mmCIF file of C-alpha atoms in Angstrom:
data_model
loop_
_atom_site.group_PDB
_atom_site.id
_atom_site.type_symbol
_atom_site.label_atom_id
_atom_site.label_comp_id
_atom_site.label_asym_id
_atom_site.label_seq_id
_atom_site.Cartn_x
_atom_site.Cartn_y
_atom_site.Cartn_z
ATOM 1 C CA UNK C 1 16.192 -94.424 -15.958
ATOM 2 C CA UNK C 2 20.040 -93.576 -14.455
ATOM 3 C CA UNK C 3 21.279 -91.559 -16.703
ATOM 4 C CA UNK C 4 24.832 -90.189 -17.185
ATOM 5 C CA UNK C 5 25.150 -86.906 -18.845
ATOM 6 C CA UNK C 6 28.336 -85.418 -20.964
ATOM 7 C CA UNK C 7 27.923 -82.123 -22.056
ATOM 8 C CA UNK C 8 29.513 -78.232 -21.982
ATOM 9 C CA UNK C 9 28.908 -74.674 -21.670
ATOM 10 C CA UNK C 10 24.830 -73.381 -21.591
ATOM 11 C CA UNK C 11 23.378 -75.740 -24.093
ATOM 12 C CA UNK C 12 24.656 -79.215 -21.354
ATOM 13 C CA UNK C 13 23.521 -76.704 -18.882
ATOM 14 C CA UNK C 14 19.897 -76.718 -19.867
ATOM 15 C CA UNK C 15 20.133 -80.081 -20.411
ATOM 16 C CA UNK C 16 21.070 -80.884 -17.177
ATOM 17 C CA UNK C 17 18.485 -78.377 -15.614
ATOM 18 C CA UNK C 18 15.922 -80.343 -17.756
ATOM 19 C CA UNK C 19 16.961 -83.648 -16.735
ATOM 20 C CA UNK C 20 17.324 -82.655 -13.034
ATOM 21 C CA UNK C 21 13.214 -81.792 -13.165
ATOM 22 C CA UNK C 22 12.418 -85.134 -15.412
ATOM 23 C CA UNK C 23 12.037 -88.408 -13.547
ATOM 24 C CA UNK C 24 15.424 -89.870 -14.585
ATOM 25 C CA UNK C 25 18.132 -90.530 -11.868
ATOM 26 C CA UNK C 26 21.307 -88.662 -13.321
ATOM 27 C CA UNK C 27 24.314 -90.338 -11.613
ATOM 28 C CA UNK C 28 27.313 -88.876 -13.014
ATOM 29 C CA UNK C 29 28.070 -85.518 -15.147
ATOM 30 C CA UNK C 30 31.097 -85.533 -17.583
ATOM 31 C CA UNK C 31 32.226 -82.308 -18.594
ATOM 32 C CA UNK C 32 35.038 -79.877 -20.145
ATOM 33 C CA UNK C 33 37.266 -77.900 -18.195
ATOM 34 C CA UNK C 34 36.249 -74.593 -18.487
ATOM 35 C CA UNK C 35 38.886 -73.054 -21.466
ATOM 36 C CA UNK C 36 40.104 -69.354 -22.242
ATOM 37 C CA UNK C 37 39.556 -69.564 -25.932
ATOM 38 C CA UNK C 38 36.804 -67.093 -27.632
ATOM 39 C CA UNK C 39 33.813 -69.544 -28.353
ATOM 40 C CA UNK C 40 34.531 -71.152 -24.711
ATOM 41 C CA UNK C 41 33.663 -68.363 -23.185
ATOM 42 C CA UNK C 42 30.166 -67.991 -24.818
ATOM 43 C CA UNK C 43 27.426 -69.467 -23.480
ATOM 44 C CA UNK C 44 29.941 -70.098 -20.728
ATOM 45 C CA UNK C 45 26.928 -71.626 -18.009
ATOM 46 C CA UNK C 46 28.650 -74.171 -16.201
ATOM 47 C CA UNK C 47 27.573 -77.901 -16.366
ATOM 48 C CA UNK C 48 29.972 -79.001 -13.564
ATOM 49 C CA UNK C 49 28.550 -76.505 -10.768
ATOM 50 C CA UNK C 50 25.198 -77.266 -11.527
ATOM 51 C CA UNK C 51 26.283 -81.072 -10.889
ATOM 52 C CA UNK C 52 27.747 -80.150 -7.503
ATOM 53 C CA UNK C 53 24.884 -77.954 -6.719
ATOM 54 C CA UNK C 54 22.536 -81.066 -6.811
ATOM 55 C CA UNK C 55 24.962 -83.424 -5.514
ATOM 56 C CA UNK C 56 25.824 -85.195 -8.578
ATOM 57 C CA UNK C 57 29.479 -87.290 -8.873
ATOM 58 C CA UNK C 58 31.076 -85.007 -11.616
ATOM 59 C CA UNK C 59 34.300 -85.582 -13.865
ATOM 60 C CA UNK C 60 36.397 -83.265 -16.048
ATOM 61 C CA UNK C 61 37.857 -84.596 -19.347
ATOM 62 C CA UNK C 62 39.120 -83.381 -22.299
ATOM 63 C CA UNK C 63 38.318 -86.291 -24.153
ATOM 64 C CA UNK C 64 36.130 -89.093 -23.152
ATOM 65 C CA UNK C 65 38.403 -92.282 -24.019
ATOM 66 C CA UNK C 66 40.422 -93.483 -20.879
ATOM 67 C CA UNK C 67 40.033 -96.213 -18.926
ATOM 68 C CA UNK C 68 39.008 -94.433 -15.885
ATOM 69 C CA UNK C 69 36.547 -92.997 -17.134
ATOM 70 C CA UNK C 70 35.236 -96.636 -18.808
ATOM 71 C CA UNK C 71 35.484 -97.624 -14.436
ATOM 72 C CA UNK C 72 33.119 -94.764 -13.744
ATOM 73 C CA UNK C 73 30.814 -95.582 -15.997
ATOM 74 C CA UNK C 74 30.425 -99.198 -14.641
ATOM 75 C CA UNK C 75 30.194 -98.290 -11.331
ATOM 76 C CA UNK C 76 27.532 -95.305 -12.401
ATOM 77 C CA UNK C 77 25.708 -98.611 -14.057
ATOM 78 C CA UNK C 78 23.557 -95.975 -15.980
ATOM 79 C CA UNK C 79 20.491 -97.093 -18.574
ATOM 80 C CA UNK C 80 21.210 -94.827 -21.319
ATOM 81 C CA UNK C 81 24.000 -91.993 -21.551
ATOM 82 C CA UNK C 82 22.944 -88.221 -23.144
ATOM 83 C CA UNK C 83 25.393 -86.182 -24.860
ATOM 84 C CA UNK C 84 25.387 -81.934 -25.850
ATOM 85 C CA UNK C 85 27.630 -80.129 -26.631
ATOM 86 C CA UNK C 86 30.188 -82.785 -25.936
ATOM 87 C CA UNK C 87 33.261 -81.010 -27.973
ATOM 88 C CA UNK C 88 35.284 -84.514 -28.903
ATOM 89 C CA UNK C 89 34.876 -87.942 -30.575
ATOM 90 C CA UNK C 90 32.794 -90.425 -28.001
ATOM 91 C CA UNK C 91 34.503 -93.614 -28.712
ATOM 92 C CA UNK C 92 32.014 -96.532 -29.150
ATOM 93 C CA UNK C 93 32.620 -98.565 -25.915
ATOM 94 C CA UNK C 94 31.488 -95.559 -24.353
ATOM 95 C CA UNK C 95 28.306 -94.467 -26.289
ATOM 96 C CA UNK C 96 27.263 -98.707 -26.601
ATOM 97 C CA UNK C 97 28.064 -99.225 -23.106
ATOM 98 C CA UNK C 98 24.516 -98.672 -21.254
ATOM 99 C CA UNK C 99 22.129 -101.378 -22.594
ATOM 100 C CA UNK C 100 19.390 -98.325 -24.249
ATOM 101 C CA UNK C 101 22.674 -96.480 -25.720
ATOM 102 C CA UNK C 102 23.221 -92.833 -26.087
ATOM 103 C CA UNK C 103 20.675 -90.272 -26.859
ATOM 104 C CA UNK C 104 22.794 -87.081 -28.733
ATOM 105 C CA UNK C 105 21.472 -83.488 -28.911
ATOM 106 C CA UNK C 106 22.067 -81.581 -31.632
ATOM 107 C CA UNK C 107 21.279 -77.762 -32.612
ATOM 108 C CA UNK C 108 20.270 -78.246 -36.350
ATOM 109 C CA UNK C 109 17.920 -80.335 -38.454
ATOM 110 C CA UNK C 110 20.093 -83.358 -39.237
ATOM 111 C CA UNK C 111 21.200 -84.701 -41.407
ATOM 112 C CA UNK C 112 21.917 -81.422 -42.773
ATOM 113 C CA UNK C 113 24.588 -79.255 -40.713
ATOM 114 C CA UNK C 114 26.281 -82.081 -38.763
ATOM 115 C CA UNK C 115 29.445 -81.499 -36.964
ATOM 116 C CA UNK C 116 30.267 -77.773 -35.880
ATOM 117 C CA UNK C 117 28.913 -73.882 -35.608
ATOM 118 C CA UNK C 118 25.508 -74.980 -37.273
ATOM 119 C CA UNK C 119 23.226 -72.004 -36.758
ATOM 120 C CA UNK C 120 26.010 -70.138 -37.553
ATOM 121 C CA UNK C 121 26.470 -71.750 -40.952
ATOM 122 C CA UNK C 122 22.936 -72.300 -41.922
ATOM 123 C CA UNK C 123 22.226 -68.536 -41.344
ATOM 124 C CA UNK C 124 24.751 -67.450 -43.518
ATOM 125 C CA UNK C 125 23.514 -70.011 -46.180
ATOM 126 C CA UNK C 126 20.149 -67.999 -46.130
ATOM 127 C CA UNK C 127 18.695 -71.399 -44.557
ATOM 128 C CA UNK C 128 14.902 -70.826 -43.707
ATOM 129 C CA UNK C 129 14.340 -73.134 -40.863
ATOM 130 C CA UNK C 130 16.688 -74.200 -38.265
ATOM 131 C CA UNK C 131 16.478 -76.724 -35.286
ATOM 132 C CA UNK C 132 17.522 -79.225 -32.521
ATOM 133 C CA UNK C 133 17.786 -82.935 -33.109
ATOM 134 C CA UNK C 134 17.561 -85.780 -30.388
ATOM 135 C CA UNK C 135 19.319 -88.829 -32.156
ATOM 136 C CA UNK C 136 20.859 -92.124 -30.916
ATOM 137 C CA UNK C 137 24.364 -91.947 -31.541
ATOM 138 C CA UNK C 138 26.730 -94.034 -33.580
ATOM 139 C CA UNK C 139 30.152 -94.293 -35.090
ATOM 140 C CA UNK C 140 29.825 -91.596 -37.124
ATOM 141 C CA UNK C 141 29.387 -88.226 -36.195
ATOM 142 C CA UNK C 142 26.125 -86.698 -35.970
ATOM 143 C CA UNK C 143 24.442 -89.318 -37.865
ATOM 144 C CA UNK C 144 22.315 -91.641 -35.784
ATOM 145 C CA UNK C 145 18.912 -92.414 -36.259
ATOM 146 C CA UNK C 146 16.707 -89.413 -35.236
ATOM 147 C CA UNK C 147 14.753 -90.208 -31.921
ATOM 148 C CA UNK C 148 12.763 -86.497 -31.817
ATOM 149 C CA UNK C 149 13.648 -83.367 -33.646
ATOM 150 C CA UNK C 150 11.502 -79.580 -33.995
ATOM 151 C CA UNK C 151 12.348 -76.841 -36.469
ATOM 152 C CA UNK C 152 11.791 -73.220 -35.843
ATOM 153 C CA UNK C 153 11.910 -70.043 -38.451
ATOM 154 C CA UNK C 154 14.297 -67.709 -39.338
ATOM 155 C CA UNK C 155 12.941 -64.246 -39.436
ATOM 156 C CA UNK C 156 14.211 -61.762 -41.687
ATOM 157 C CA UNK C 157 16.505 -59.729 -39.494
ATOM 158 C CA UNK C 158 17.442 -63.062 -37.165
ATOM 159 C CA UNK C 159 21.100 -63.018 -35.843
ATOM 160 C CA UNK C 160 22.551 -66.158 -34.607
ATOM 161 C CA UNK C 161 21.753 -64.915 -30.832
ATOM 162 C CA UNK C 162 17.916 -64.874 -31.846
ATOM 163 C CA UNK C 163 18.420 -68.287 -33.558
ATOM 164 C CA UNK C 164 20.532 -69.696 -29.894
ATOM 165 C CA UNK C 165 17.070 -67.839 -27.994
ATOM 166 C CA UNK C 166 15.014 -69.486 -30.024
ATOM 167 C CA UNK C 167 16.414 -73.008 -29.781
ATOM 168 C CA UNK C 168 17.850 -73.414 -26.714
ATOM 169 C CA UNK C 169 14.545 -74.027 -24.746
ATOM 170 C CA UNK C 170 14.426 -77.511 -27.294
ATOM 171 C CA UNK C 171 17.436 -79.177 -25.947
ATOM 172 C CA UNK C 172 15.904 -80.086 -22.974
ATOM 173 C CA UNK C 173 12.565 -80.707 -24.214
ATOM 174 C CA UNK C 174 13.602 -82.701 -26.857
ATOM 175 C CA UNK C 175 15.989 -84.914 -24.346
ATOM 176 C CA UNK C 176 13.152 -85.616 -22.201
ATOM 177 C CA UNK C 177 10.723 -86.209 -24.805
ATOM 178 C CA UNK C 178 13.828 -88.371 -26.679
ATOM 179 C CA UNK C 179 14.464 -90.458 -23.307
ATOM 180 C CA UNK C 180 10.464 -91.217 -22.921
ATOM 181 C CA UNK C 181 10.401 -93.044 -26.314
ATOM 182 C CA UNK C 182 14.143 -94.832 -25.049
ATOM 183 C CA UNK C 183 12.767 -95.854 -21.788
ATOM 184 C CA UNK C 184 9.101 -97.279 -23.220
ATOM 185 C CA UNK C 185 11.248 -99.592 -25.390
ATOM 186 C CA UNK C 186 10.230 -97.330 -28.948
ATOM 187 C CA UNK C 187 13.301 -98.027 -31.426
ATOM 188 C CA UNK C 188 11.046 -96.572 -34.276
ATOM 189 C CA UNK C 189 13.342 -94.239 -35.092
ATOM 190 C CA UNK C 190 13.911 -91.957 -38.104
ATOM 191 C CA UNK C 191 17.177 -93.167 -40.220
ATOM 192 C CA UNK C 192 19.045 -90.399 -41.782
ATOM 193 C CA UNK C 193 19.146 -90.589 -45.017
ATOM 194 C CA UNK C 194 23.003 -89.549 -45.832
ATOM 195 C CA UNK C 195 22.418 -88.422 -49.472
ATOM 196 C CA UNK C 196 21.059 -84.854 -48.025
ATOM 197 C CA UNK C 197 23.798 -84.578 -44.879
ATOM 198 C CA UNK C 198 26.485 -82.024 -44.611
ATOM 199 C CA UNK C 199 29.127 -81.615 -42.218
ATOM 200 C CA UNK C 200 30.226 -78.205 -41.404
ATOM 201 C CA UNK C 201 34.031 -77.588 -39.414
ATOM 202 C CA UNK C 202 34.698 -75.314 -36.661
ATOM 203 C CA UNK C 203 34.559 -71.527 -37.344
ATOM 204 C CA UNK C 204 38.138 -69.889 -37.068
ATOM 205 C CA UNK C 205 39.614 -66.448 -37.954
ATOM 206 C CA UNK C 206 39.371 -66.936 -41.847
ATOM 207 C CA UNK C 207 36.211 -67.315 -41.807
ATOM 208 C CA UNK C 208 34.997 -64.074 -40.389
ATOM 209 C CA UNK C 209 37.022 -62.618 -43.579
ATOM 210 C CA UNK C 210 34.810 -60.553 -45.477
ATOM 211 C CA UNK C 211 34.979 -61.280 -49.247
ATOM 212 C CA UNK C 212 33.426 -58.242 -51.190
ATOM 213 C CA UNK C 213 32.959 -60.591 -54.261
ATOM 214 C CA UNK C 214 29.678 -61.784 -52.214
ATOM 215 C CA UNK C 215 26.452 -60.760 -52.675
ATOM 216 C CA UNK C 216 25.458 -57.963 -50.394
ATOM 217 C CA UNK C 217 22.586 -60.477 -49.428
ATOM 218 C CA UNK C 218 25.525 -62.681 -48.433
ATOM 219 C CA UNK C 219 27.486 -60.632 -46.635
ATOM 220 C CA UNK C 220 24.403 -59.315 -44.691
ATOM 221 C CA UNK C 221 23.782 -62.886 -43.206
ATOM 222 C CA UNK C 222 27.348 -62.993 -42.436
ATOM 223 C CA UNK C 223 27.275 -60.099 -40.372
ATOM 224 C CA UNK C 224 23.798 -60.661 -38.622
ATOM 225 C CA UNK C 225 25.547 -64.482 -38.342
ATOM 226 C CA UNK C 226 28.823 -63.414 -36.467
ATOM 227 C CA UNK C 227 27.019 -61.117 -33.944
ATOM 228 C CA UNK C 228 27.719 -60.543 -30.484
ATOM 229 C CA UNK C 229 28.917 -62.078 -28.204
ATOM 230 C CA UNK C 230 30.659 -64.011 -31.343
ATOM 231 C CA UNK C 231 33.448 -62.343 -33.095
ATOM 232 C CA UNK C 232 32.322 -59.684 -35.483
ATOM 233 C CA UNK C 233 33.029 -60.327 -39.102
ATOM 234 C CA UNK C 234 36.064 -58.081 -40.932
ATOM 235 C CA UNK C 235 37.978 -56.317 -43.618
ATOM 236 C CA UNK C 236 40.661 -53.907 -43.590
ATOM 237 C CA UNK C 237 40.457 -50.190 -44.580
ATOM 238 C CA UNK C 238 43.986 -48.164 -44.890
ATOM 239 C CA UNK C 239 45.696 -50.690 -43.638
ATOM 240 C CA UNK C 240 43.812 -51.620 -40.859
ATOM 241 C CA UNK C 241 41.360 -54.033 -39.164
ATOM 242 C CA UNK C 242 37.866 -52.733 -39.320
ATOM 243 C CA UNK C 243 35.220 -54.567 -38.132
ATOM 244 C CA UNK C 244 31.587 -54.432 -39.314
ATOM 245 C CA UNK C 245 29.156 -54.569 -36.747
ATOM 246 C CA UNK C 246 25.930 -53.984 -38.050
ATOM 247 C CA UNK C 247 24.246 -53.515 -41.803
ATOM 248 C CA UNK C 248 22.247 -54.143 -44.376
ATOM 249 C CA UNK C 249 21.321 -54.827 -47.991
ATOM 250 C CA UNK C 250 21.218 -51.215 -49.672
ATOM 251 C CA UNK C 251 17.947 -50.172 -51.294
ATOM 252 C CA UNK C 252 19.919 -49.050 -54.413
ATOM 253 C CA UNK C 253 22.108 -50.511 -57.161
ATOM 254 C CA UNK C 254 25.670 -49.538 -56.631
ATOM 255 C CA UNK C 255 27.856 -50.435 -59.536
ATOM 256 C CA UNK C 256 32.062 -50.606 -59.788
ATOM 257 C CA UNK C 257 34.567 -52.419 -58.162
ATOM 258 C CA UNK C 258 34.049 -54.492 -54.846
ATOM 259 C CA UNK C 259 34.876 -52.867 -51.898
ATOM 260 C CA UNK C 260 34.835 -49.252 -53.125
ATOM 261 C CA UNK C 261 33.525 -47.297 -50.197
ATOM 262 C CA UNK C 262 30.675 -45.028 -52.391
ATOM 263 C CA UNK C 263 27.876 -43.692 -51.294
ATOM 264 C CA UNK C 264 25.896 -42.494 -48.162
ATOM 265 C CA UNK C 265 22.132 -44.316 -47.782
ATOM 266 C CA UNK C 266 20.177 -43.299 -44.956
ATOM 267 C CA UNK C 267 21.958 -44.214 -42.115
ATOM 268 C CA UNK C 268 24.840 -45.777 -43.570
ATOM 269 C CA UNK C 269 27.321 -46.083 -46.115
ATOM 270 C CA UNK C 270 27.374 -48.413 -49.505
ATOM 271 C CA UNK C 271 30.180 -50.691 -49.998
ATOM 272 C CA UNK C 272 30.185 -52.069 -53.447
ATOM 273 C CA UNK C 273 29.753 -55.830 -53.939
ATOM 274 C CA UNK C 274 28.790 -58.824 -55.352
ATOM 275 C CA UNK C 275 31.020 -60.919 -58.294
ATOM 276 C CA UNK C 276 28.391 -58.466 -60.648
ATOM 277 C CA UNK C 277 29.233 -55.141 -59.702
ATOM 278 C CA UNK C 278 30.939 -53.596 -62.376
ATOM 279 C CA UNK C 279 27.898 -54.919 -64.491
ATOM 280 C CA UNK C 280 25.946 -52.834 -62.280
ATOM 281 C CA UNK C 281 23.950 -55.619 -61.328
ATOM 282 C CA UNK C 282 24.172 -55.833 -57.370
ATOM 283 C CA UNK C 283 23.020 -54.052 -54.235
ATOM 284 C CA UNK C 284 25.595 -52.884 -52.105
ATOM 285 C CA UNK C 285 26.556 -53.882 -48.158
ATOM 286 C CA UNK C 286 24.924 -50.719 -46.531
ATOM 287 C CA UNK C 287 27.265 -50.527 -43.427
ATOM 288 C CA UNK C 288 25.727 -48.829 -40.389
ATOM 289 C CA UNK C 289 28.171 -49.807 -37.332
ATOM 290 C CA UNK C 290 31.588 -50.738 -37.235
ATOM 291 C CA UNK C 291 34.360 -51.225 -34.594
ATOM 292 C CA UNK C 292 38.035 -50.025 -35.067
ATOM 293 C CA UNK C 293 41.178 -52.154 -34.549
ATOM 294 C CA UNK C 294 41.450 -50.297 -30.932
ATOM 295 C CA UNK C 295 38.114 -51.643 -29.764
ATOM 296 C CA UNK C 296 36.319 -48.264 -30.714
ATOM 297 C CA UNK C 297 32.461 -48.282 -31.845
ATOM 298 C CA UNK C 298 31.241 -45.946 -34.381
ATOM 299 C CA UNK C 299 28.134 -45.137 -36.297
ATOM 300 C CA UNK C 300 29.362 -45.875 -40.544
ATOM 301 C CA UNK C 301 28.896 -41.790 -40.714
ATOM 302 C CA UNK C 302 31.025 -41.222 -38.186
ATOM 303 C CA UNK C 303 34.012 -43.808 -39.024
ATOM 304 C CA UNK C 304 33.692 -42.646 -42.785
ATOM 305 C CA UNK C 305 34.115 -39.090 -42.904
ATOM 306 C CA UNK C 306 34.620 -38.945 -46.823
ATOM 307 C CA UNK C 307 33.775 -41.469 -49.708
ATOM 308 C CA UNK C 308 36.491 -43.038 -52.120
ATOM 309 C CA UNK C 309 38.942 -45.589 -51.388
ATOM 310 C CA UNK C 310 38.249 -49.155 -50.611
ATOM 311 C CA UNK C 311 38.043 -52.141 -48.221
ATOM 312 C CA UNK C 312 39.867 -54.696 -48.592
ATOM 313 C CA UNK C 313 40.178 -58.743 -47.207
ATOM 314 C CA UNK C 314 44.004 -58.411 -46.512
ATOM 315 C CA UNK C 315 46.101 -55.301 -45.026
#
C-alpha cells in the first residue's frame, strides 16, 4: 500500500524504520519541527532525516489542517495514512481522506490512558500492565476501533524509561501487523467500549509537585515515573528546590507529620507520609538520591547532614 506517515520524535522514528523494511510504499513523511521545550528534546530521534535519508518527500507542520497540506496529500494519492506521536488534532478530511483511512499508534492499552504522558500516568497509578495500541482513527481522540494491540508487565522497580524500552519495539510491529489486516480488506475490528476510557492531559511543572499527604507507595511510583531523562519530581527544603532522584518505600512505620525529615534507614533517609501518618499508620518515602537547586547530585546521607525539619510542596 502507499502510505503517508505523520509522526515525531523516536516513537515516528521507529515507525518509520519499520515501515521503510515492510512492503508498503511510504510517499510522504509529515512531521514537527524539532522544538526547545523539555519533553521535545526526549526521545529527540528525528523522523524528518530519516525521510531524507531514504529519499522520501517530507513536510514540517505544526498542525496538520491547511490546505497545502490537503494538495500534498492528493498528489501523494496514498491508501491509508499512519499516525505516532502526531502532537495535534488530525482534522477529519485528513484522517478520511485515503480510501482504507488512518491507522493510529498509541503507547497504552486503550481505551484506558488516551490522550497524553500515558506510561507516565499509568505507572504512577500502580497500573500492572501497560501497552501499545494500533487503532483506526476517528473524530475523537484516541478512540477508534482497535486494529492490533499487546500489553507488557510492569516489574516492581520499573521506571518509565524501562516501560519506553519495553514498548517501543511494538510501535512498529504493531503498525505493520495493523496495516496487514487494513490492506487484506479485515474491518473486524475491536470497538472501544467508552465506559472504561480515560483521558489523561499533558504533564507540566505542577505535576512533578510532591504532595507528602501521599502514600509513600505513591510517591515511590512518582519518582521511579519522572526519571531521567524526564524531569525529576520535587519539594522544597529551607526554602529551596530539592529534587528527589531516587527512593523507596521504607521498611518501617514512621509516624508524625508529613514531610518531617526523621530517620536514617539503610541507605537513606525517611520522610514522613501518607494522609495516615500521625495515626502511625504509613511507611515513609525512604529518599536515597536527590539533586540541589544548583544542579548538584548527592547521596540522601550526604544532602541531610542532621534530622528535624521538614519538606515542603511550596518555598
Amino acid at each position: 500500500m502507499r502510505v503517508v506517515m505523520f509522526g515525531f520524535q523516536t516513537w515516528g522514528h521507529r515507525t518509520l524504520h519499520a515501515l521503510l523494511e515492510s512492503e508498503h510504499d511510504v510517499v510522504l513523511v509529515v512531521t514537527h519541527p524539532r522544538g526547545e521545550g523539555a519533553y521535545e528534546r526526549i526521545w529527540a530521534d528525528s523522523v524528518e532525516d530519516l525521510a531524507r535519508e531514504n529519499g522520501i518527500p517530507v513536510l514540517i507542520r505544526e498542525k496538520a489542517d491547511d490546505d497545502d497540506l490537503v494538495l500534498a496529500l492528493k498528489e501523494a494519492e496514498p491508501d491509508v495514512i499512519v499516525a505516532t506521536n502526531w502532537r495535534t488534532w488530525i482534522p477529519p478530511r485528513v484522517f478520511g481522506f485515503p480510501p482504507k483511512g488512518t491507522l493510529n499508534v498509541h503507547d497504552s492499552l486503550l481505551p484506558a490512558y488516551a490522550g497524553f504522558s500515558p506510561l507516565i500516568w499509568a505507572l504512577i497509578n500502580g497500573e500492572k500492565e501497560v501497552g501499545v495500541t494500533a487503532h483506526m482513527m476517528d473524530e475523537t481522540l484516541d478512540a477508534g476501533d482497535i486494529v492490533a494491540q499487546e500489553a507488557v508487565e510492569v516489574g516492581p522497580r520499573d521506571t518509565t524509561k524501562d516501560l519506553f524500552d519495553k514498548t517501543l519495539p511494538l510501535f512498529g510491529k504493531l503498525t505493520v501487523e495493523g496495516l496487514a489486516r487494513i490492506a487484506k480488506g479485515d474491518k473486524d475490528f475491536i470497538r472501544q467500549d467508552r465506559s472504561k476510557a480515560s483521558f489523561f492531559h499533558k504533564r507540566a511543572e505542577e505535576d512533578l509537585r510532591i504532595d507528602w499527604t501521599w502514600e509513600a507507595e505513591e510517591l515511590d511510583r512518582l519518582v521511579r515515573a519522572q526519571c531521567a531523562p524526564y524531569p525529576s519530581a520535587f519539594t522544597y527544603h529551607r526554602g529551596r528546590r530539592l529534587e528527589i532522584v531516587e527512593a523507596q518505600v521504607s521498611q518501617a512505620v514512621y509516624g508524625g507529620t508529613p514531610g518531617r525529615i526523621f530517620y536514617r534507614e539503610g541507605d537513606g533517609v525517611a520522610i514522613v507520609a501518607g494522609a495516615q501518618a500521625r495515626r502511625g499508620r504509613s511507611k515513609a518515602l525512604l529518599v536515597t538520591k536527590v539533586r540541589t537547586d544548583e544542579g548538584v547530585e548527592l547521596t540522601a546521607h550526604e544532602y541531610f547532614t542532621r534530622m528535624g525539619g521538614y519538606l515542603t510542596a511550596r518555598p
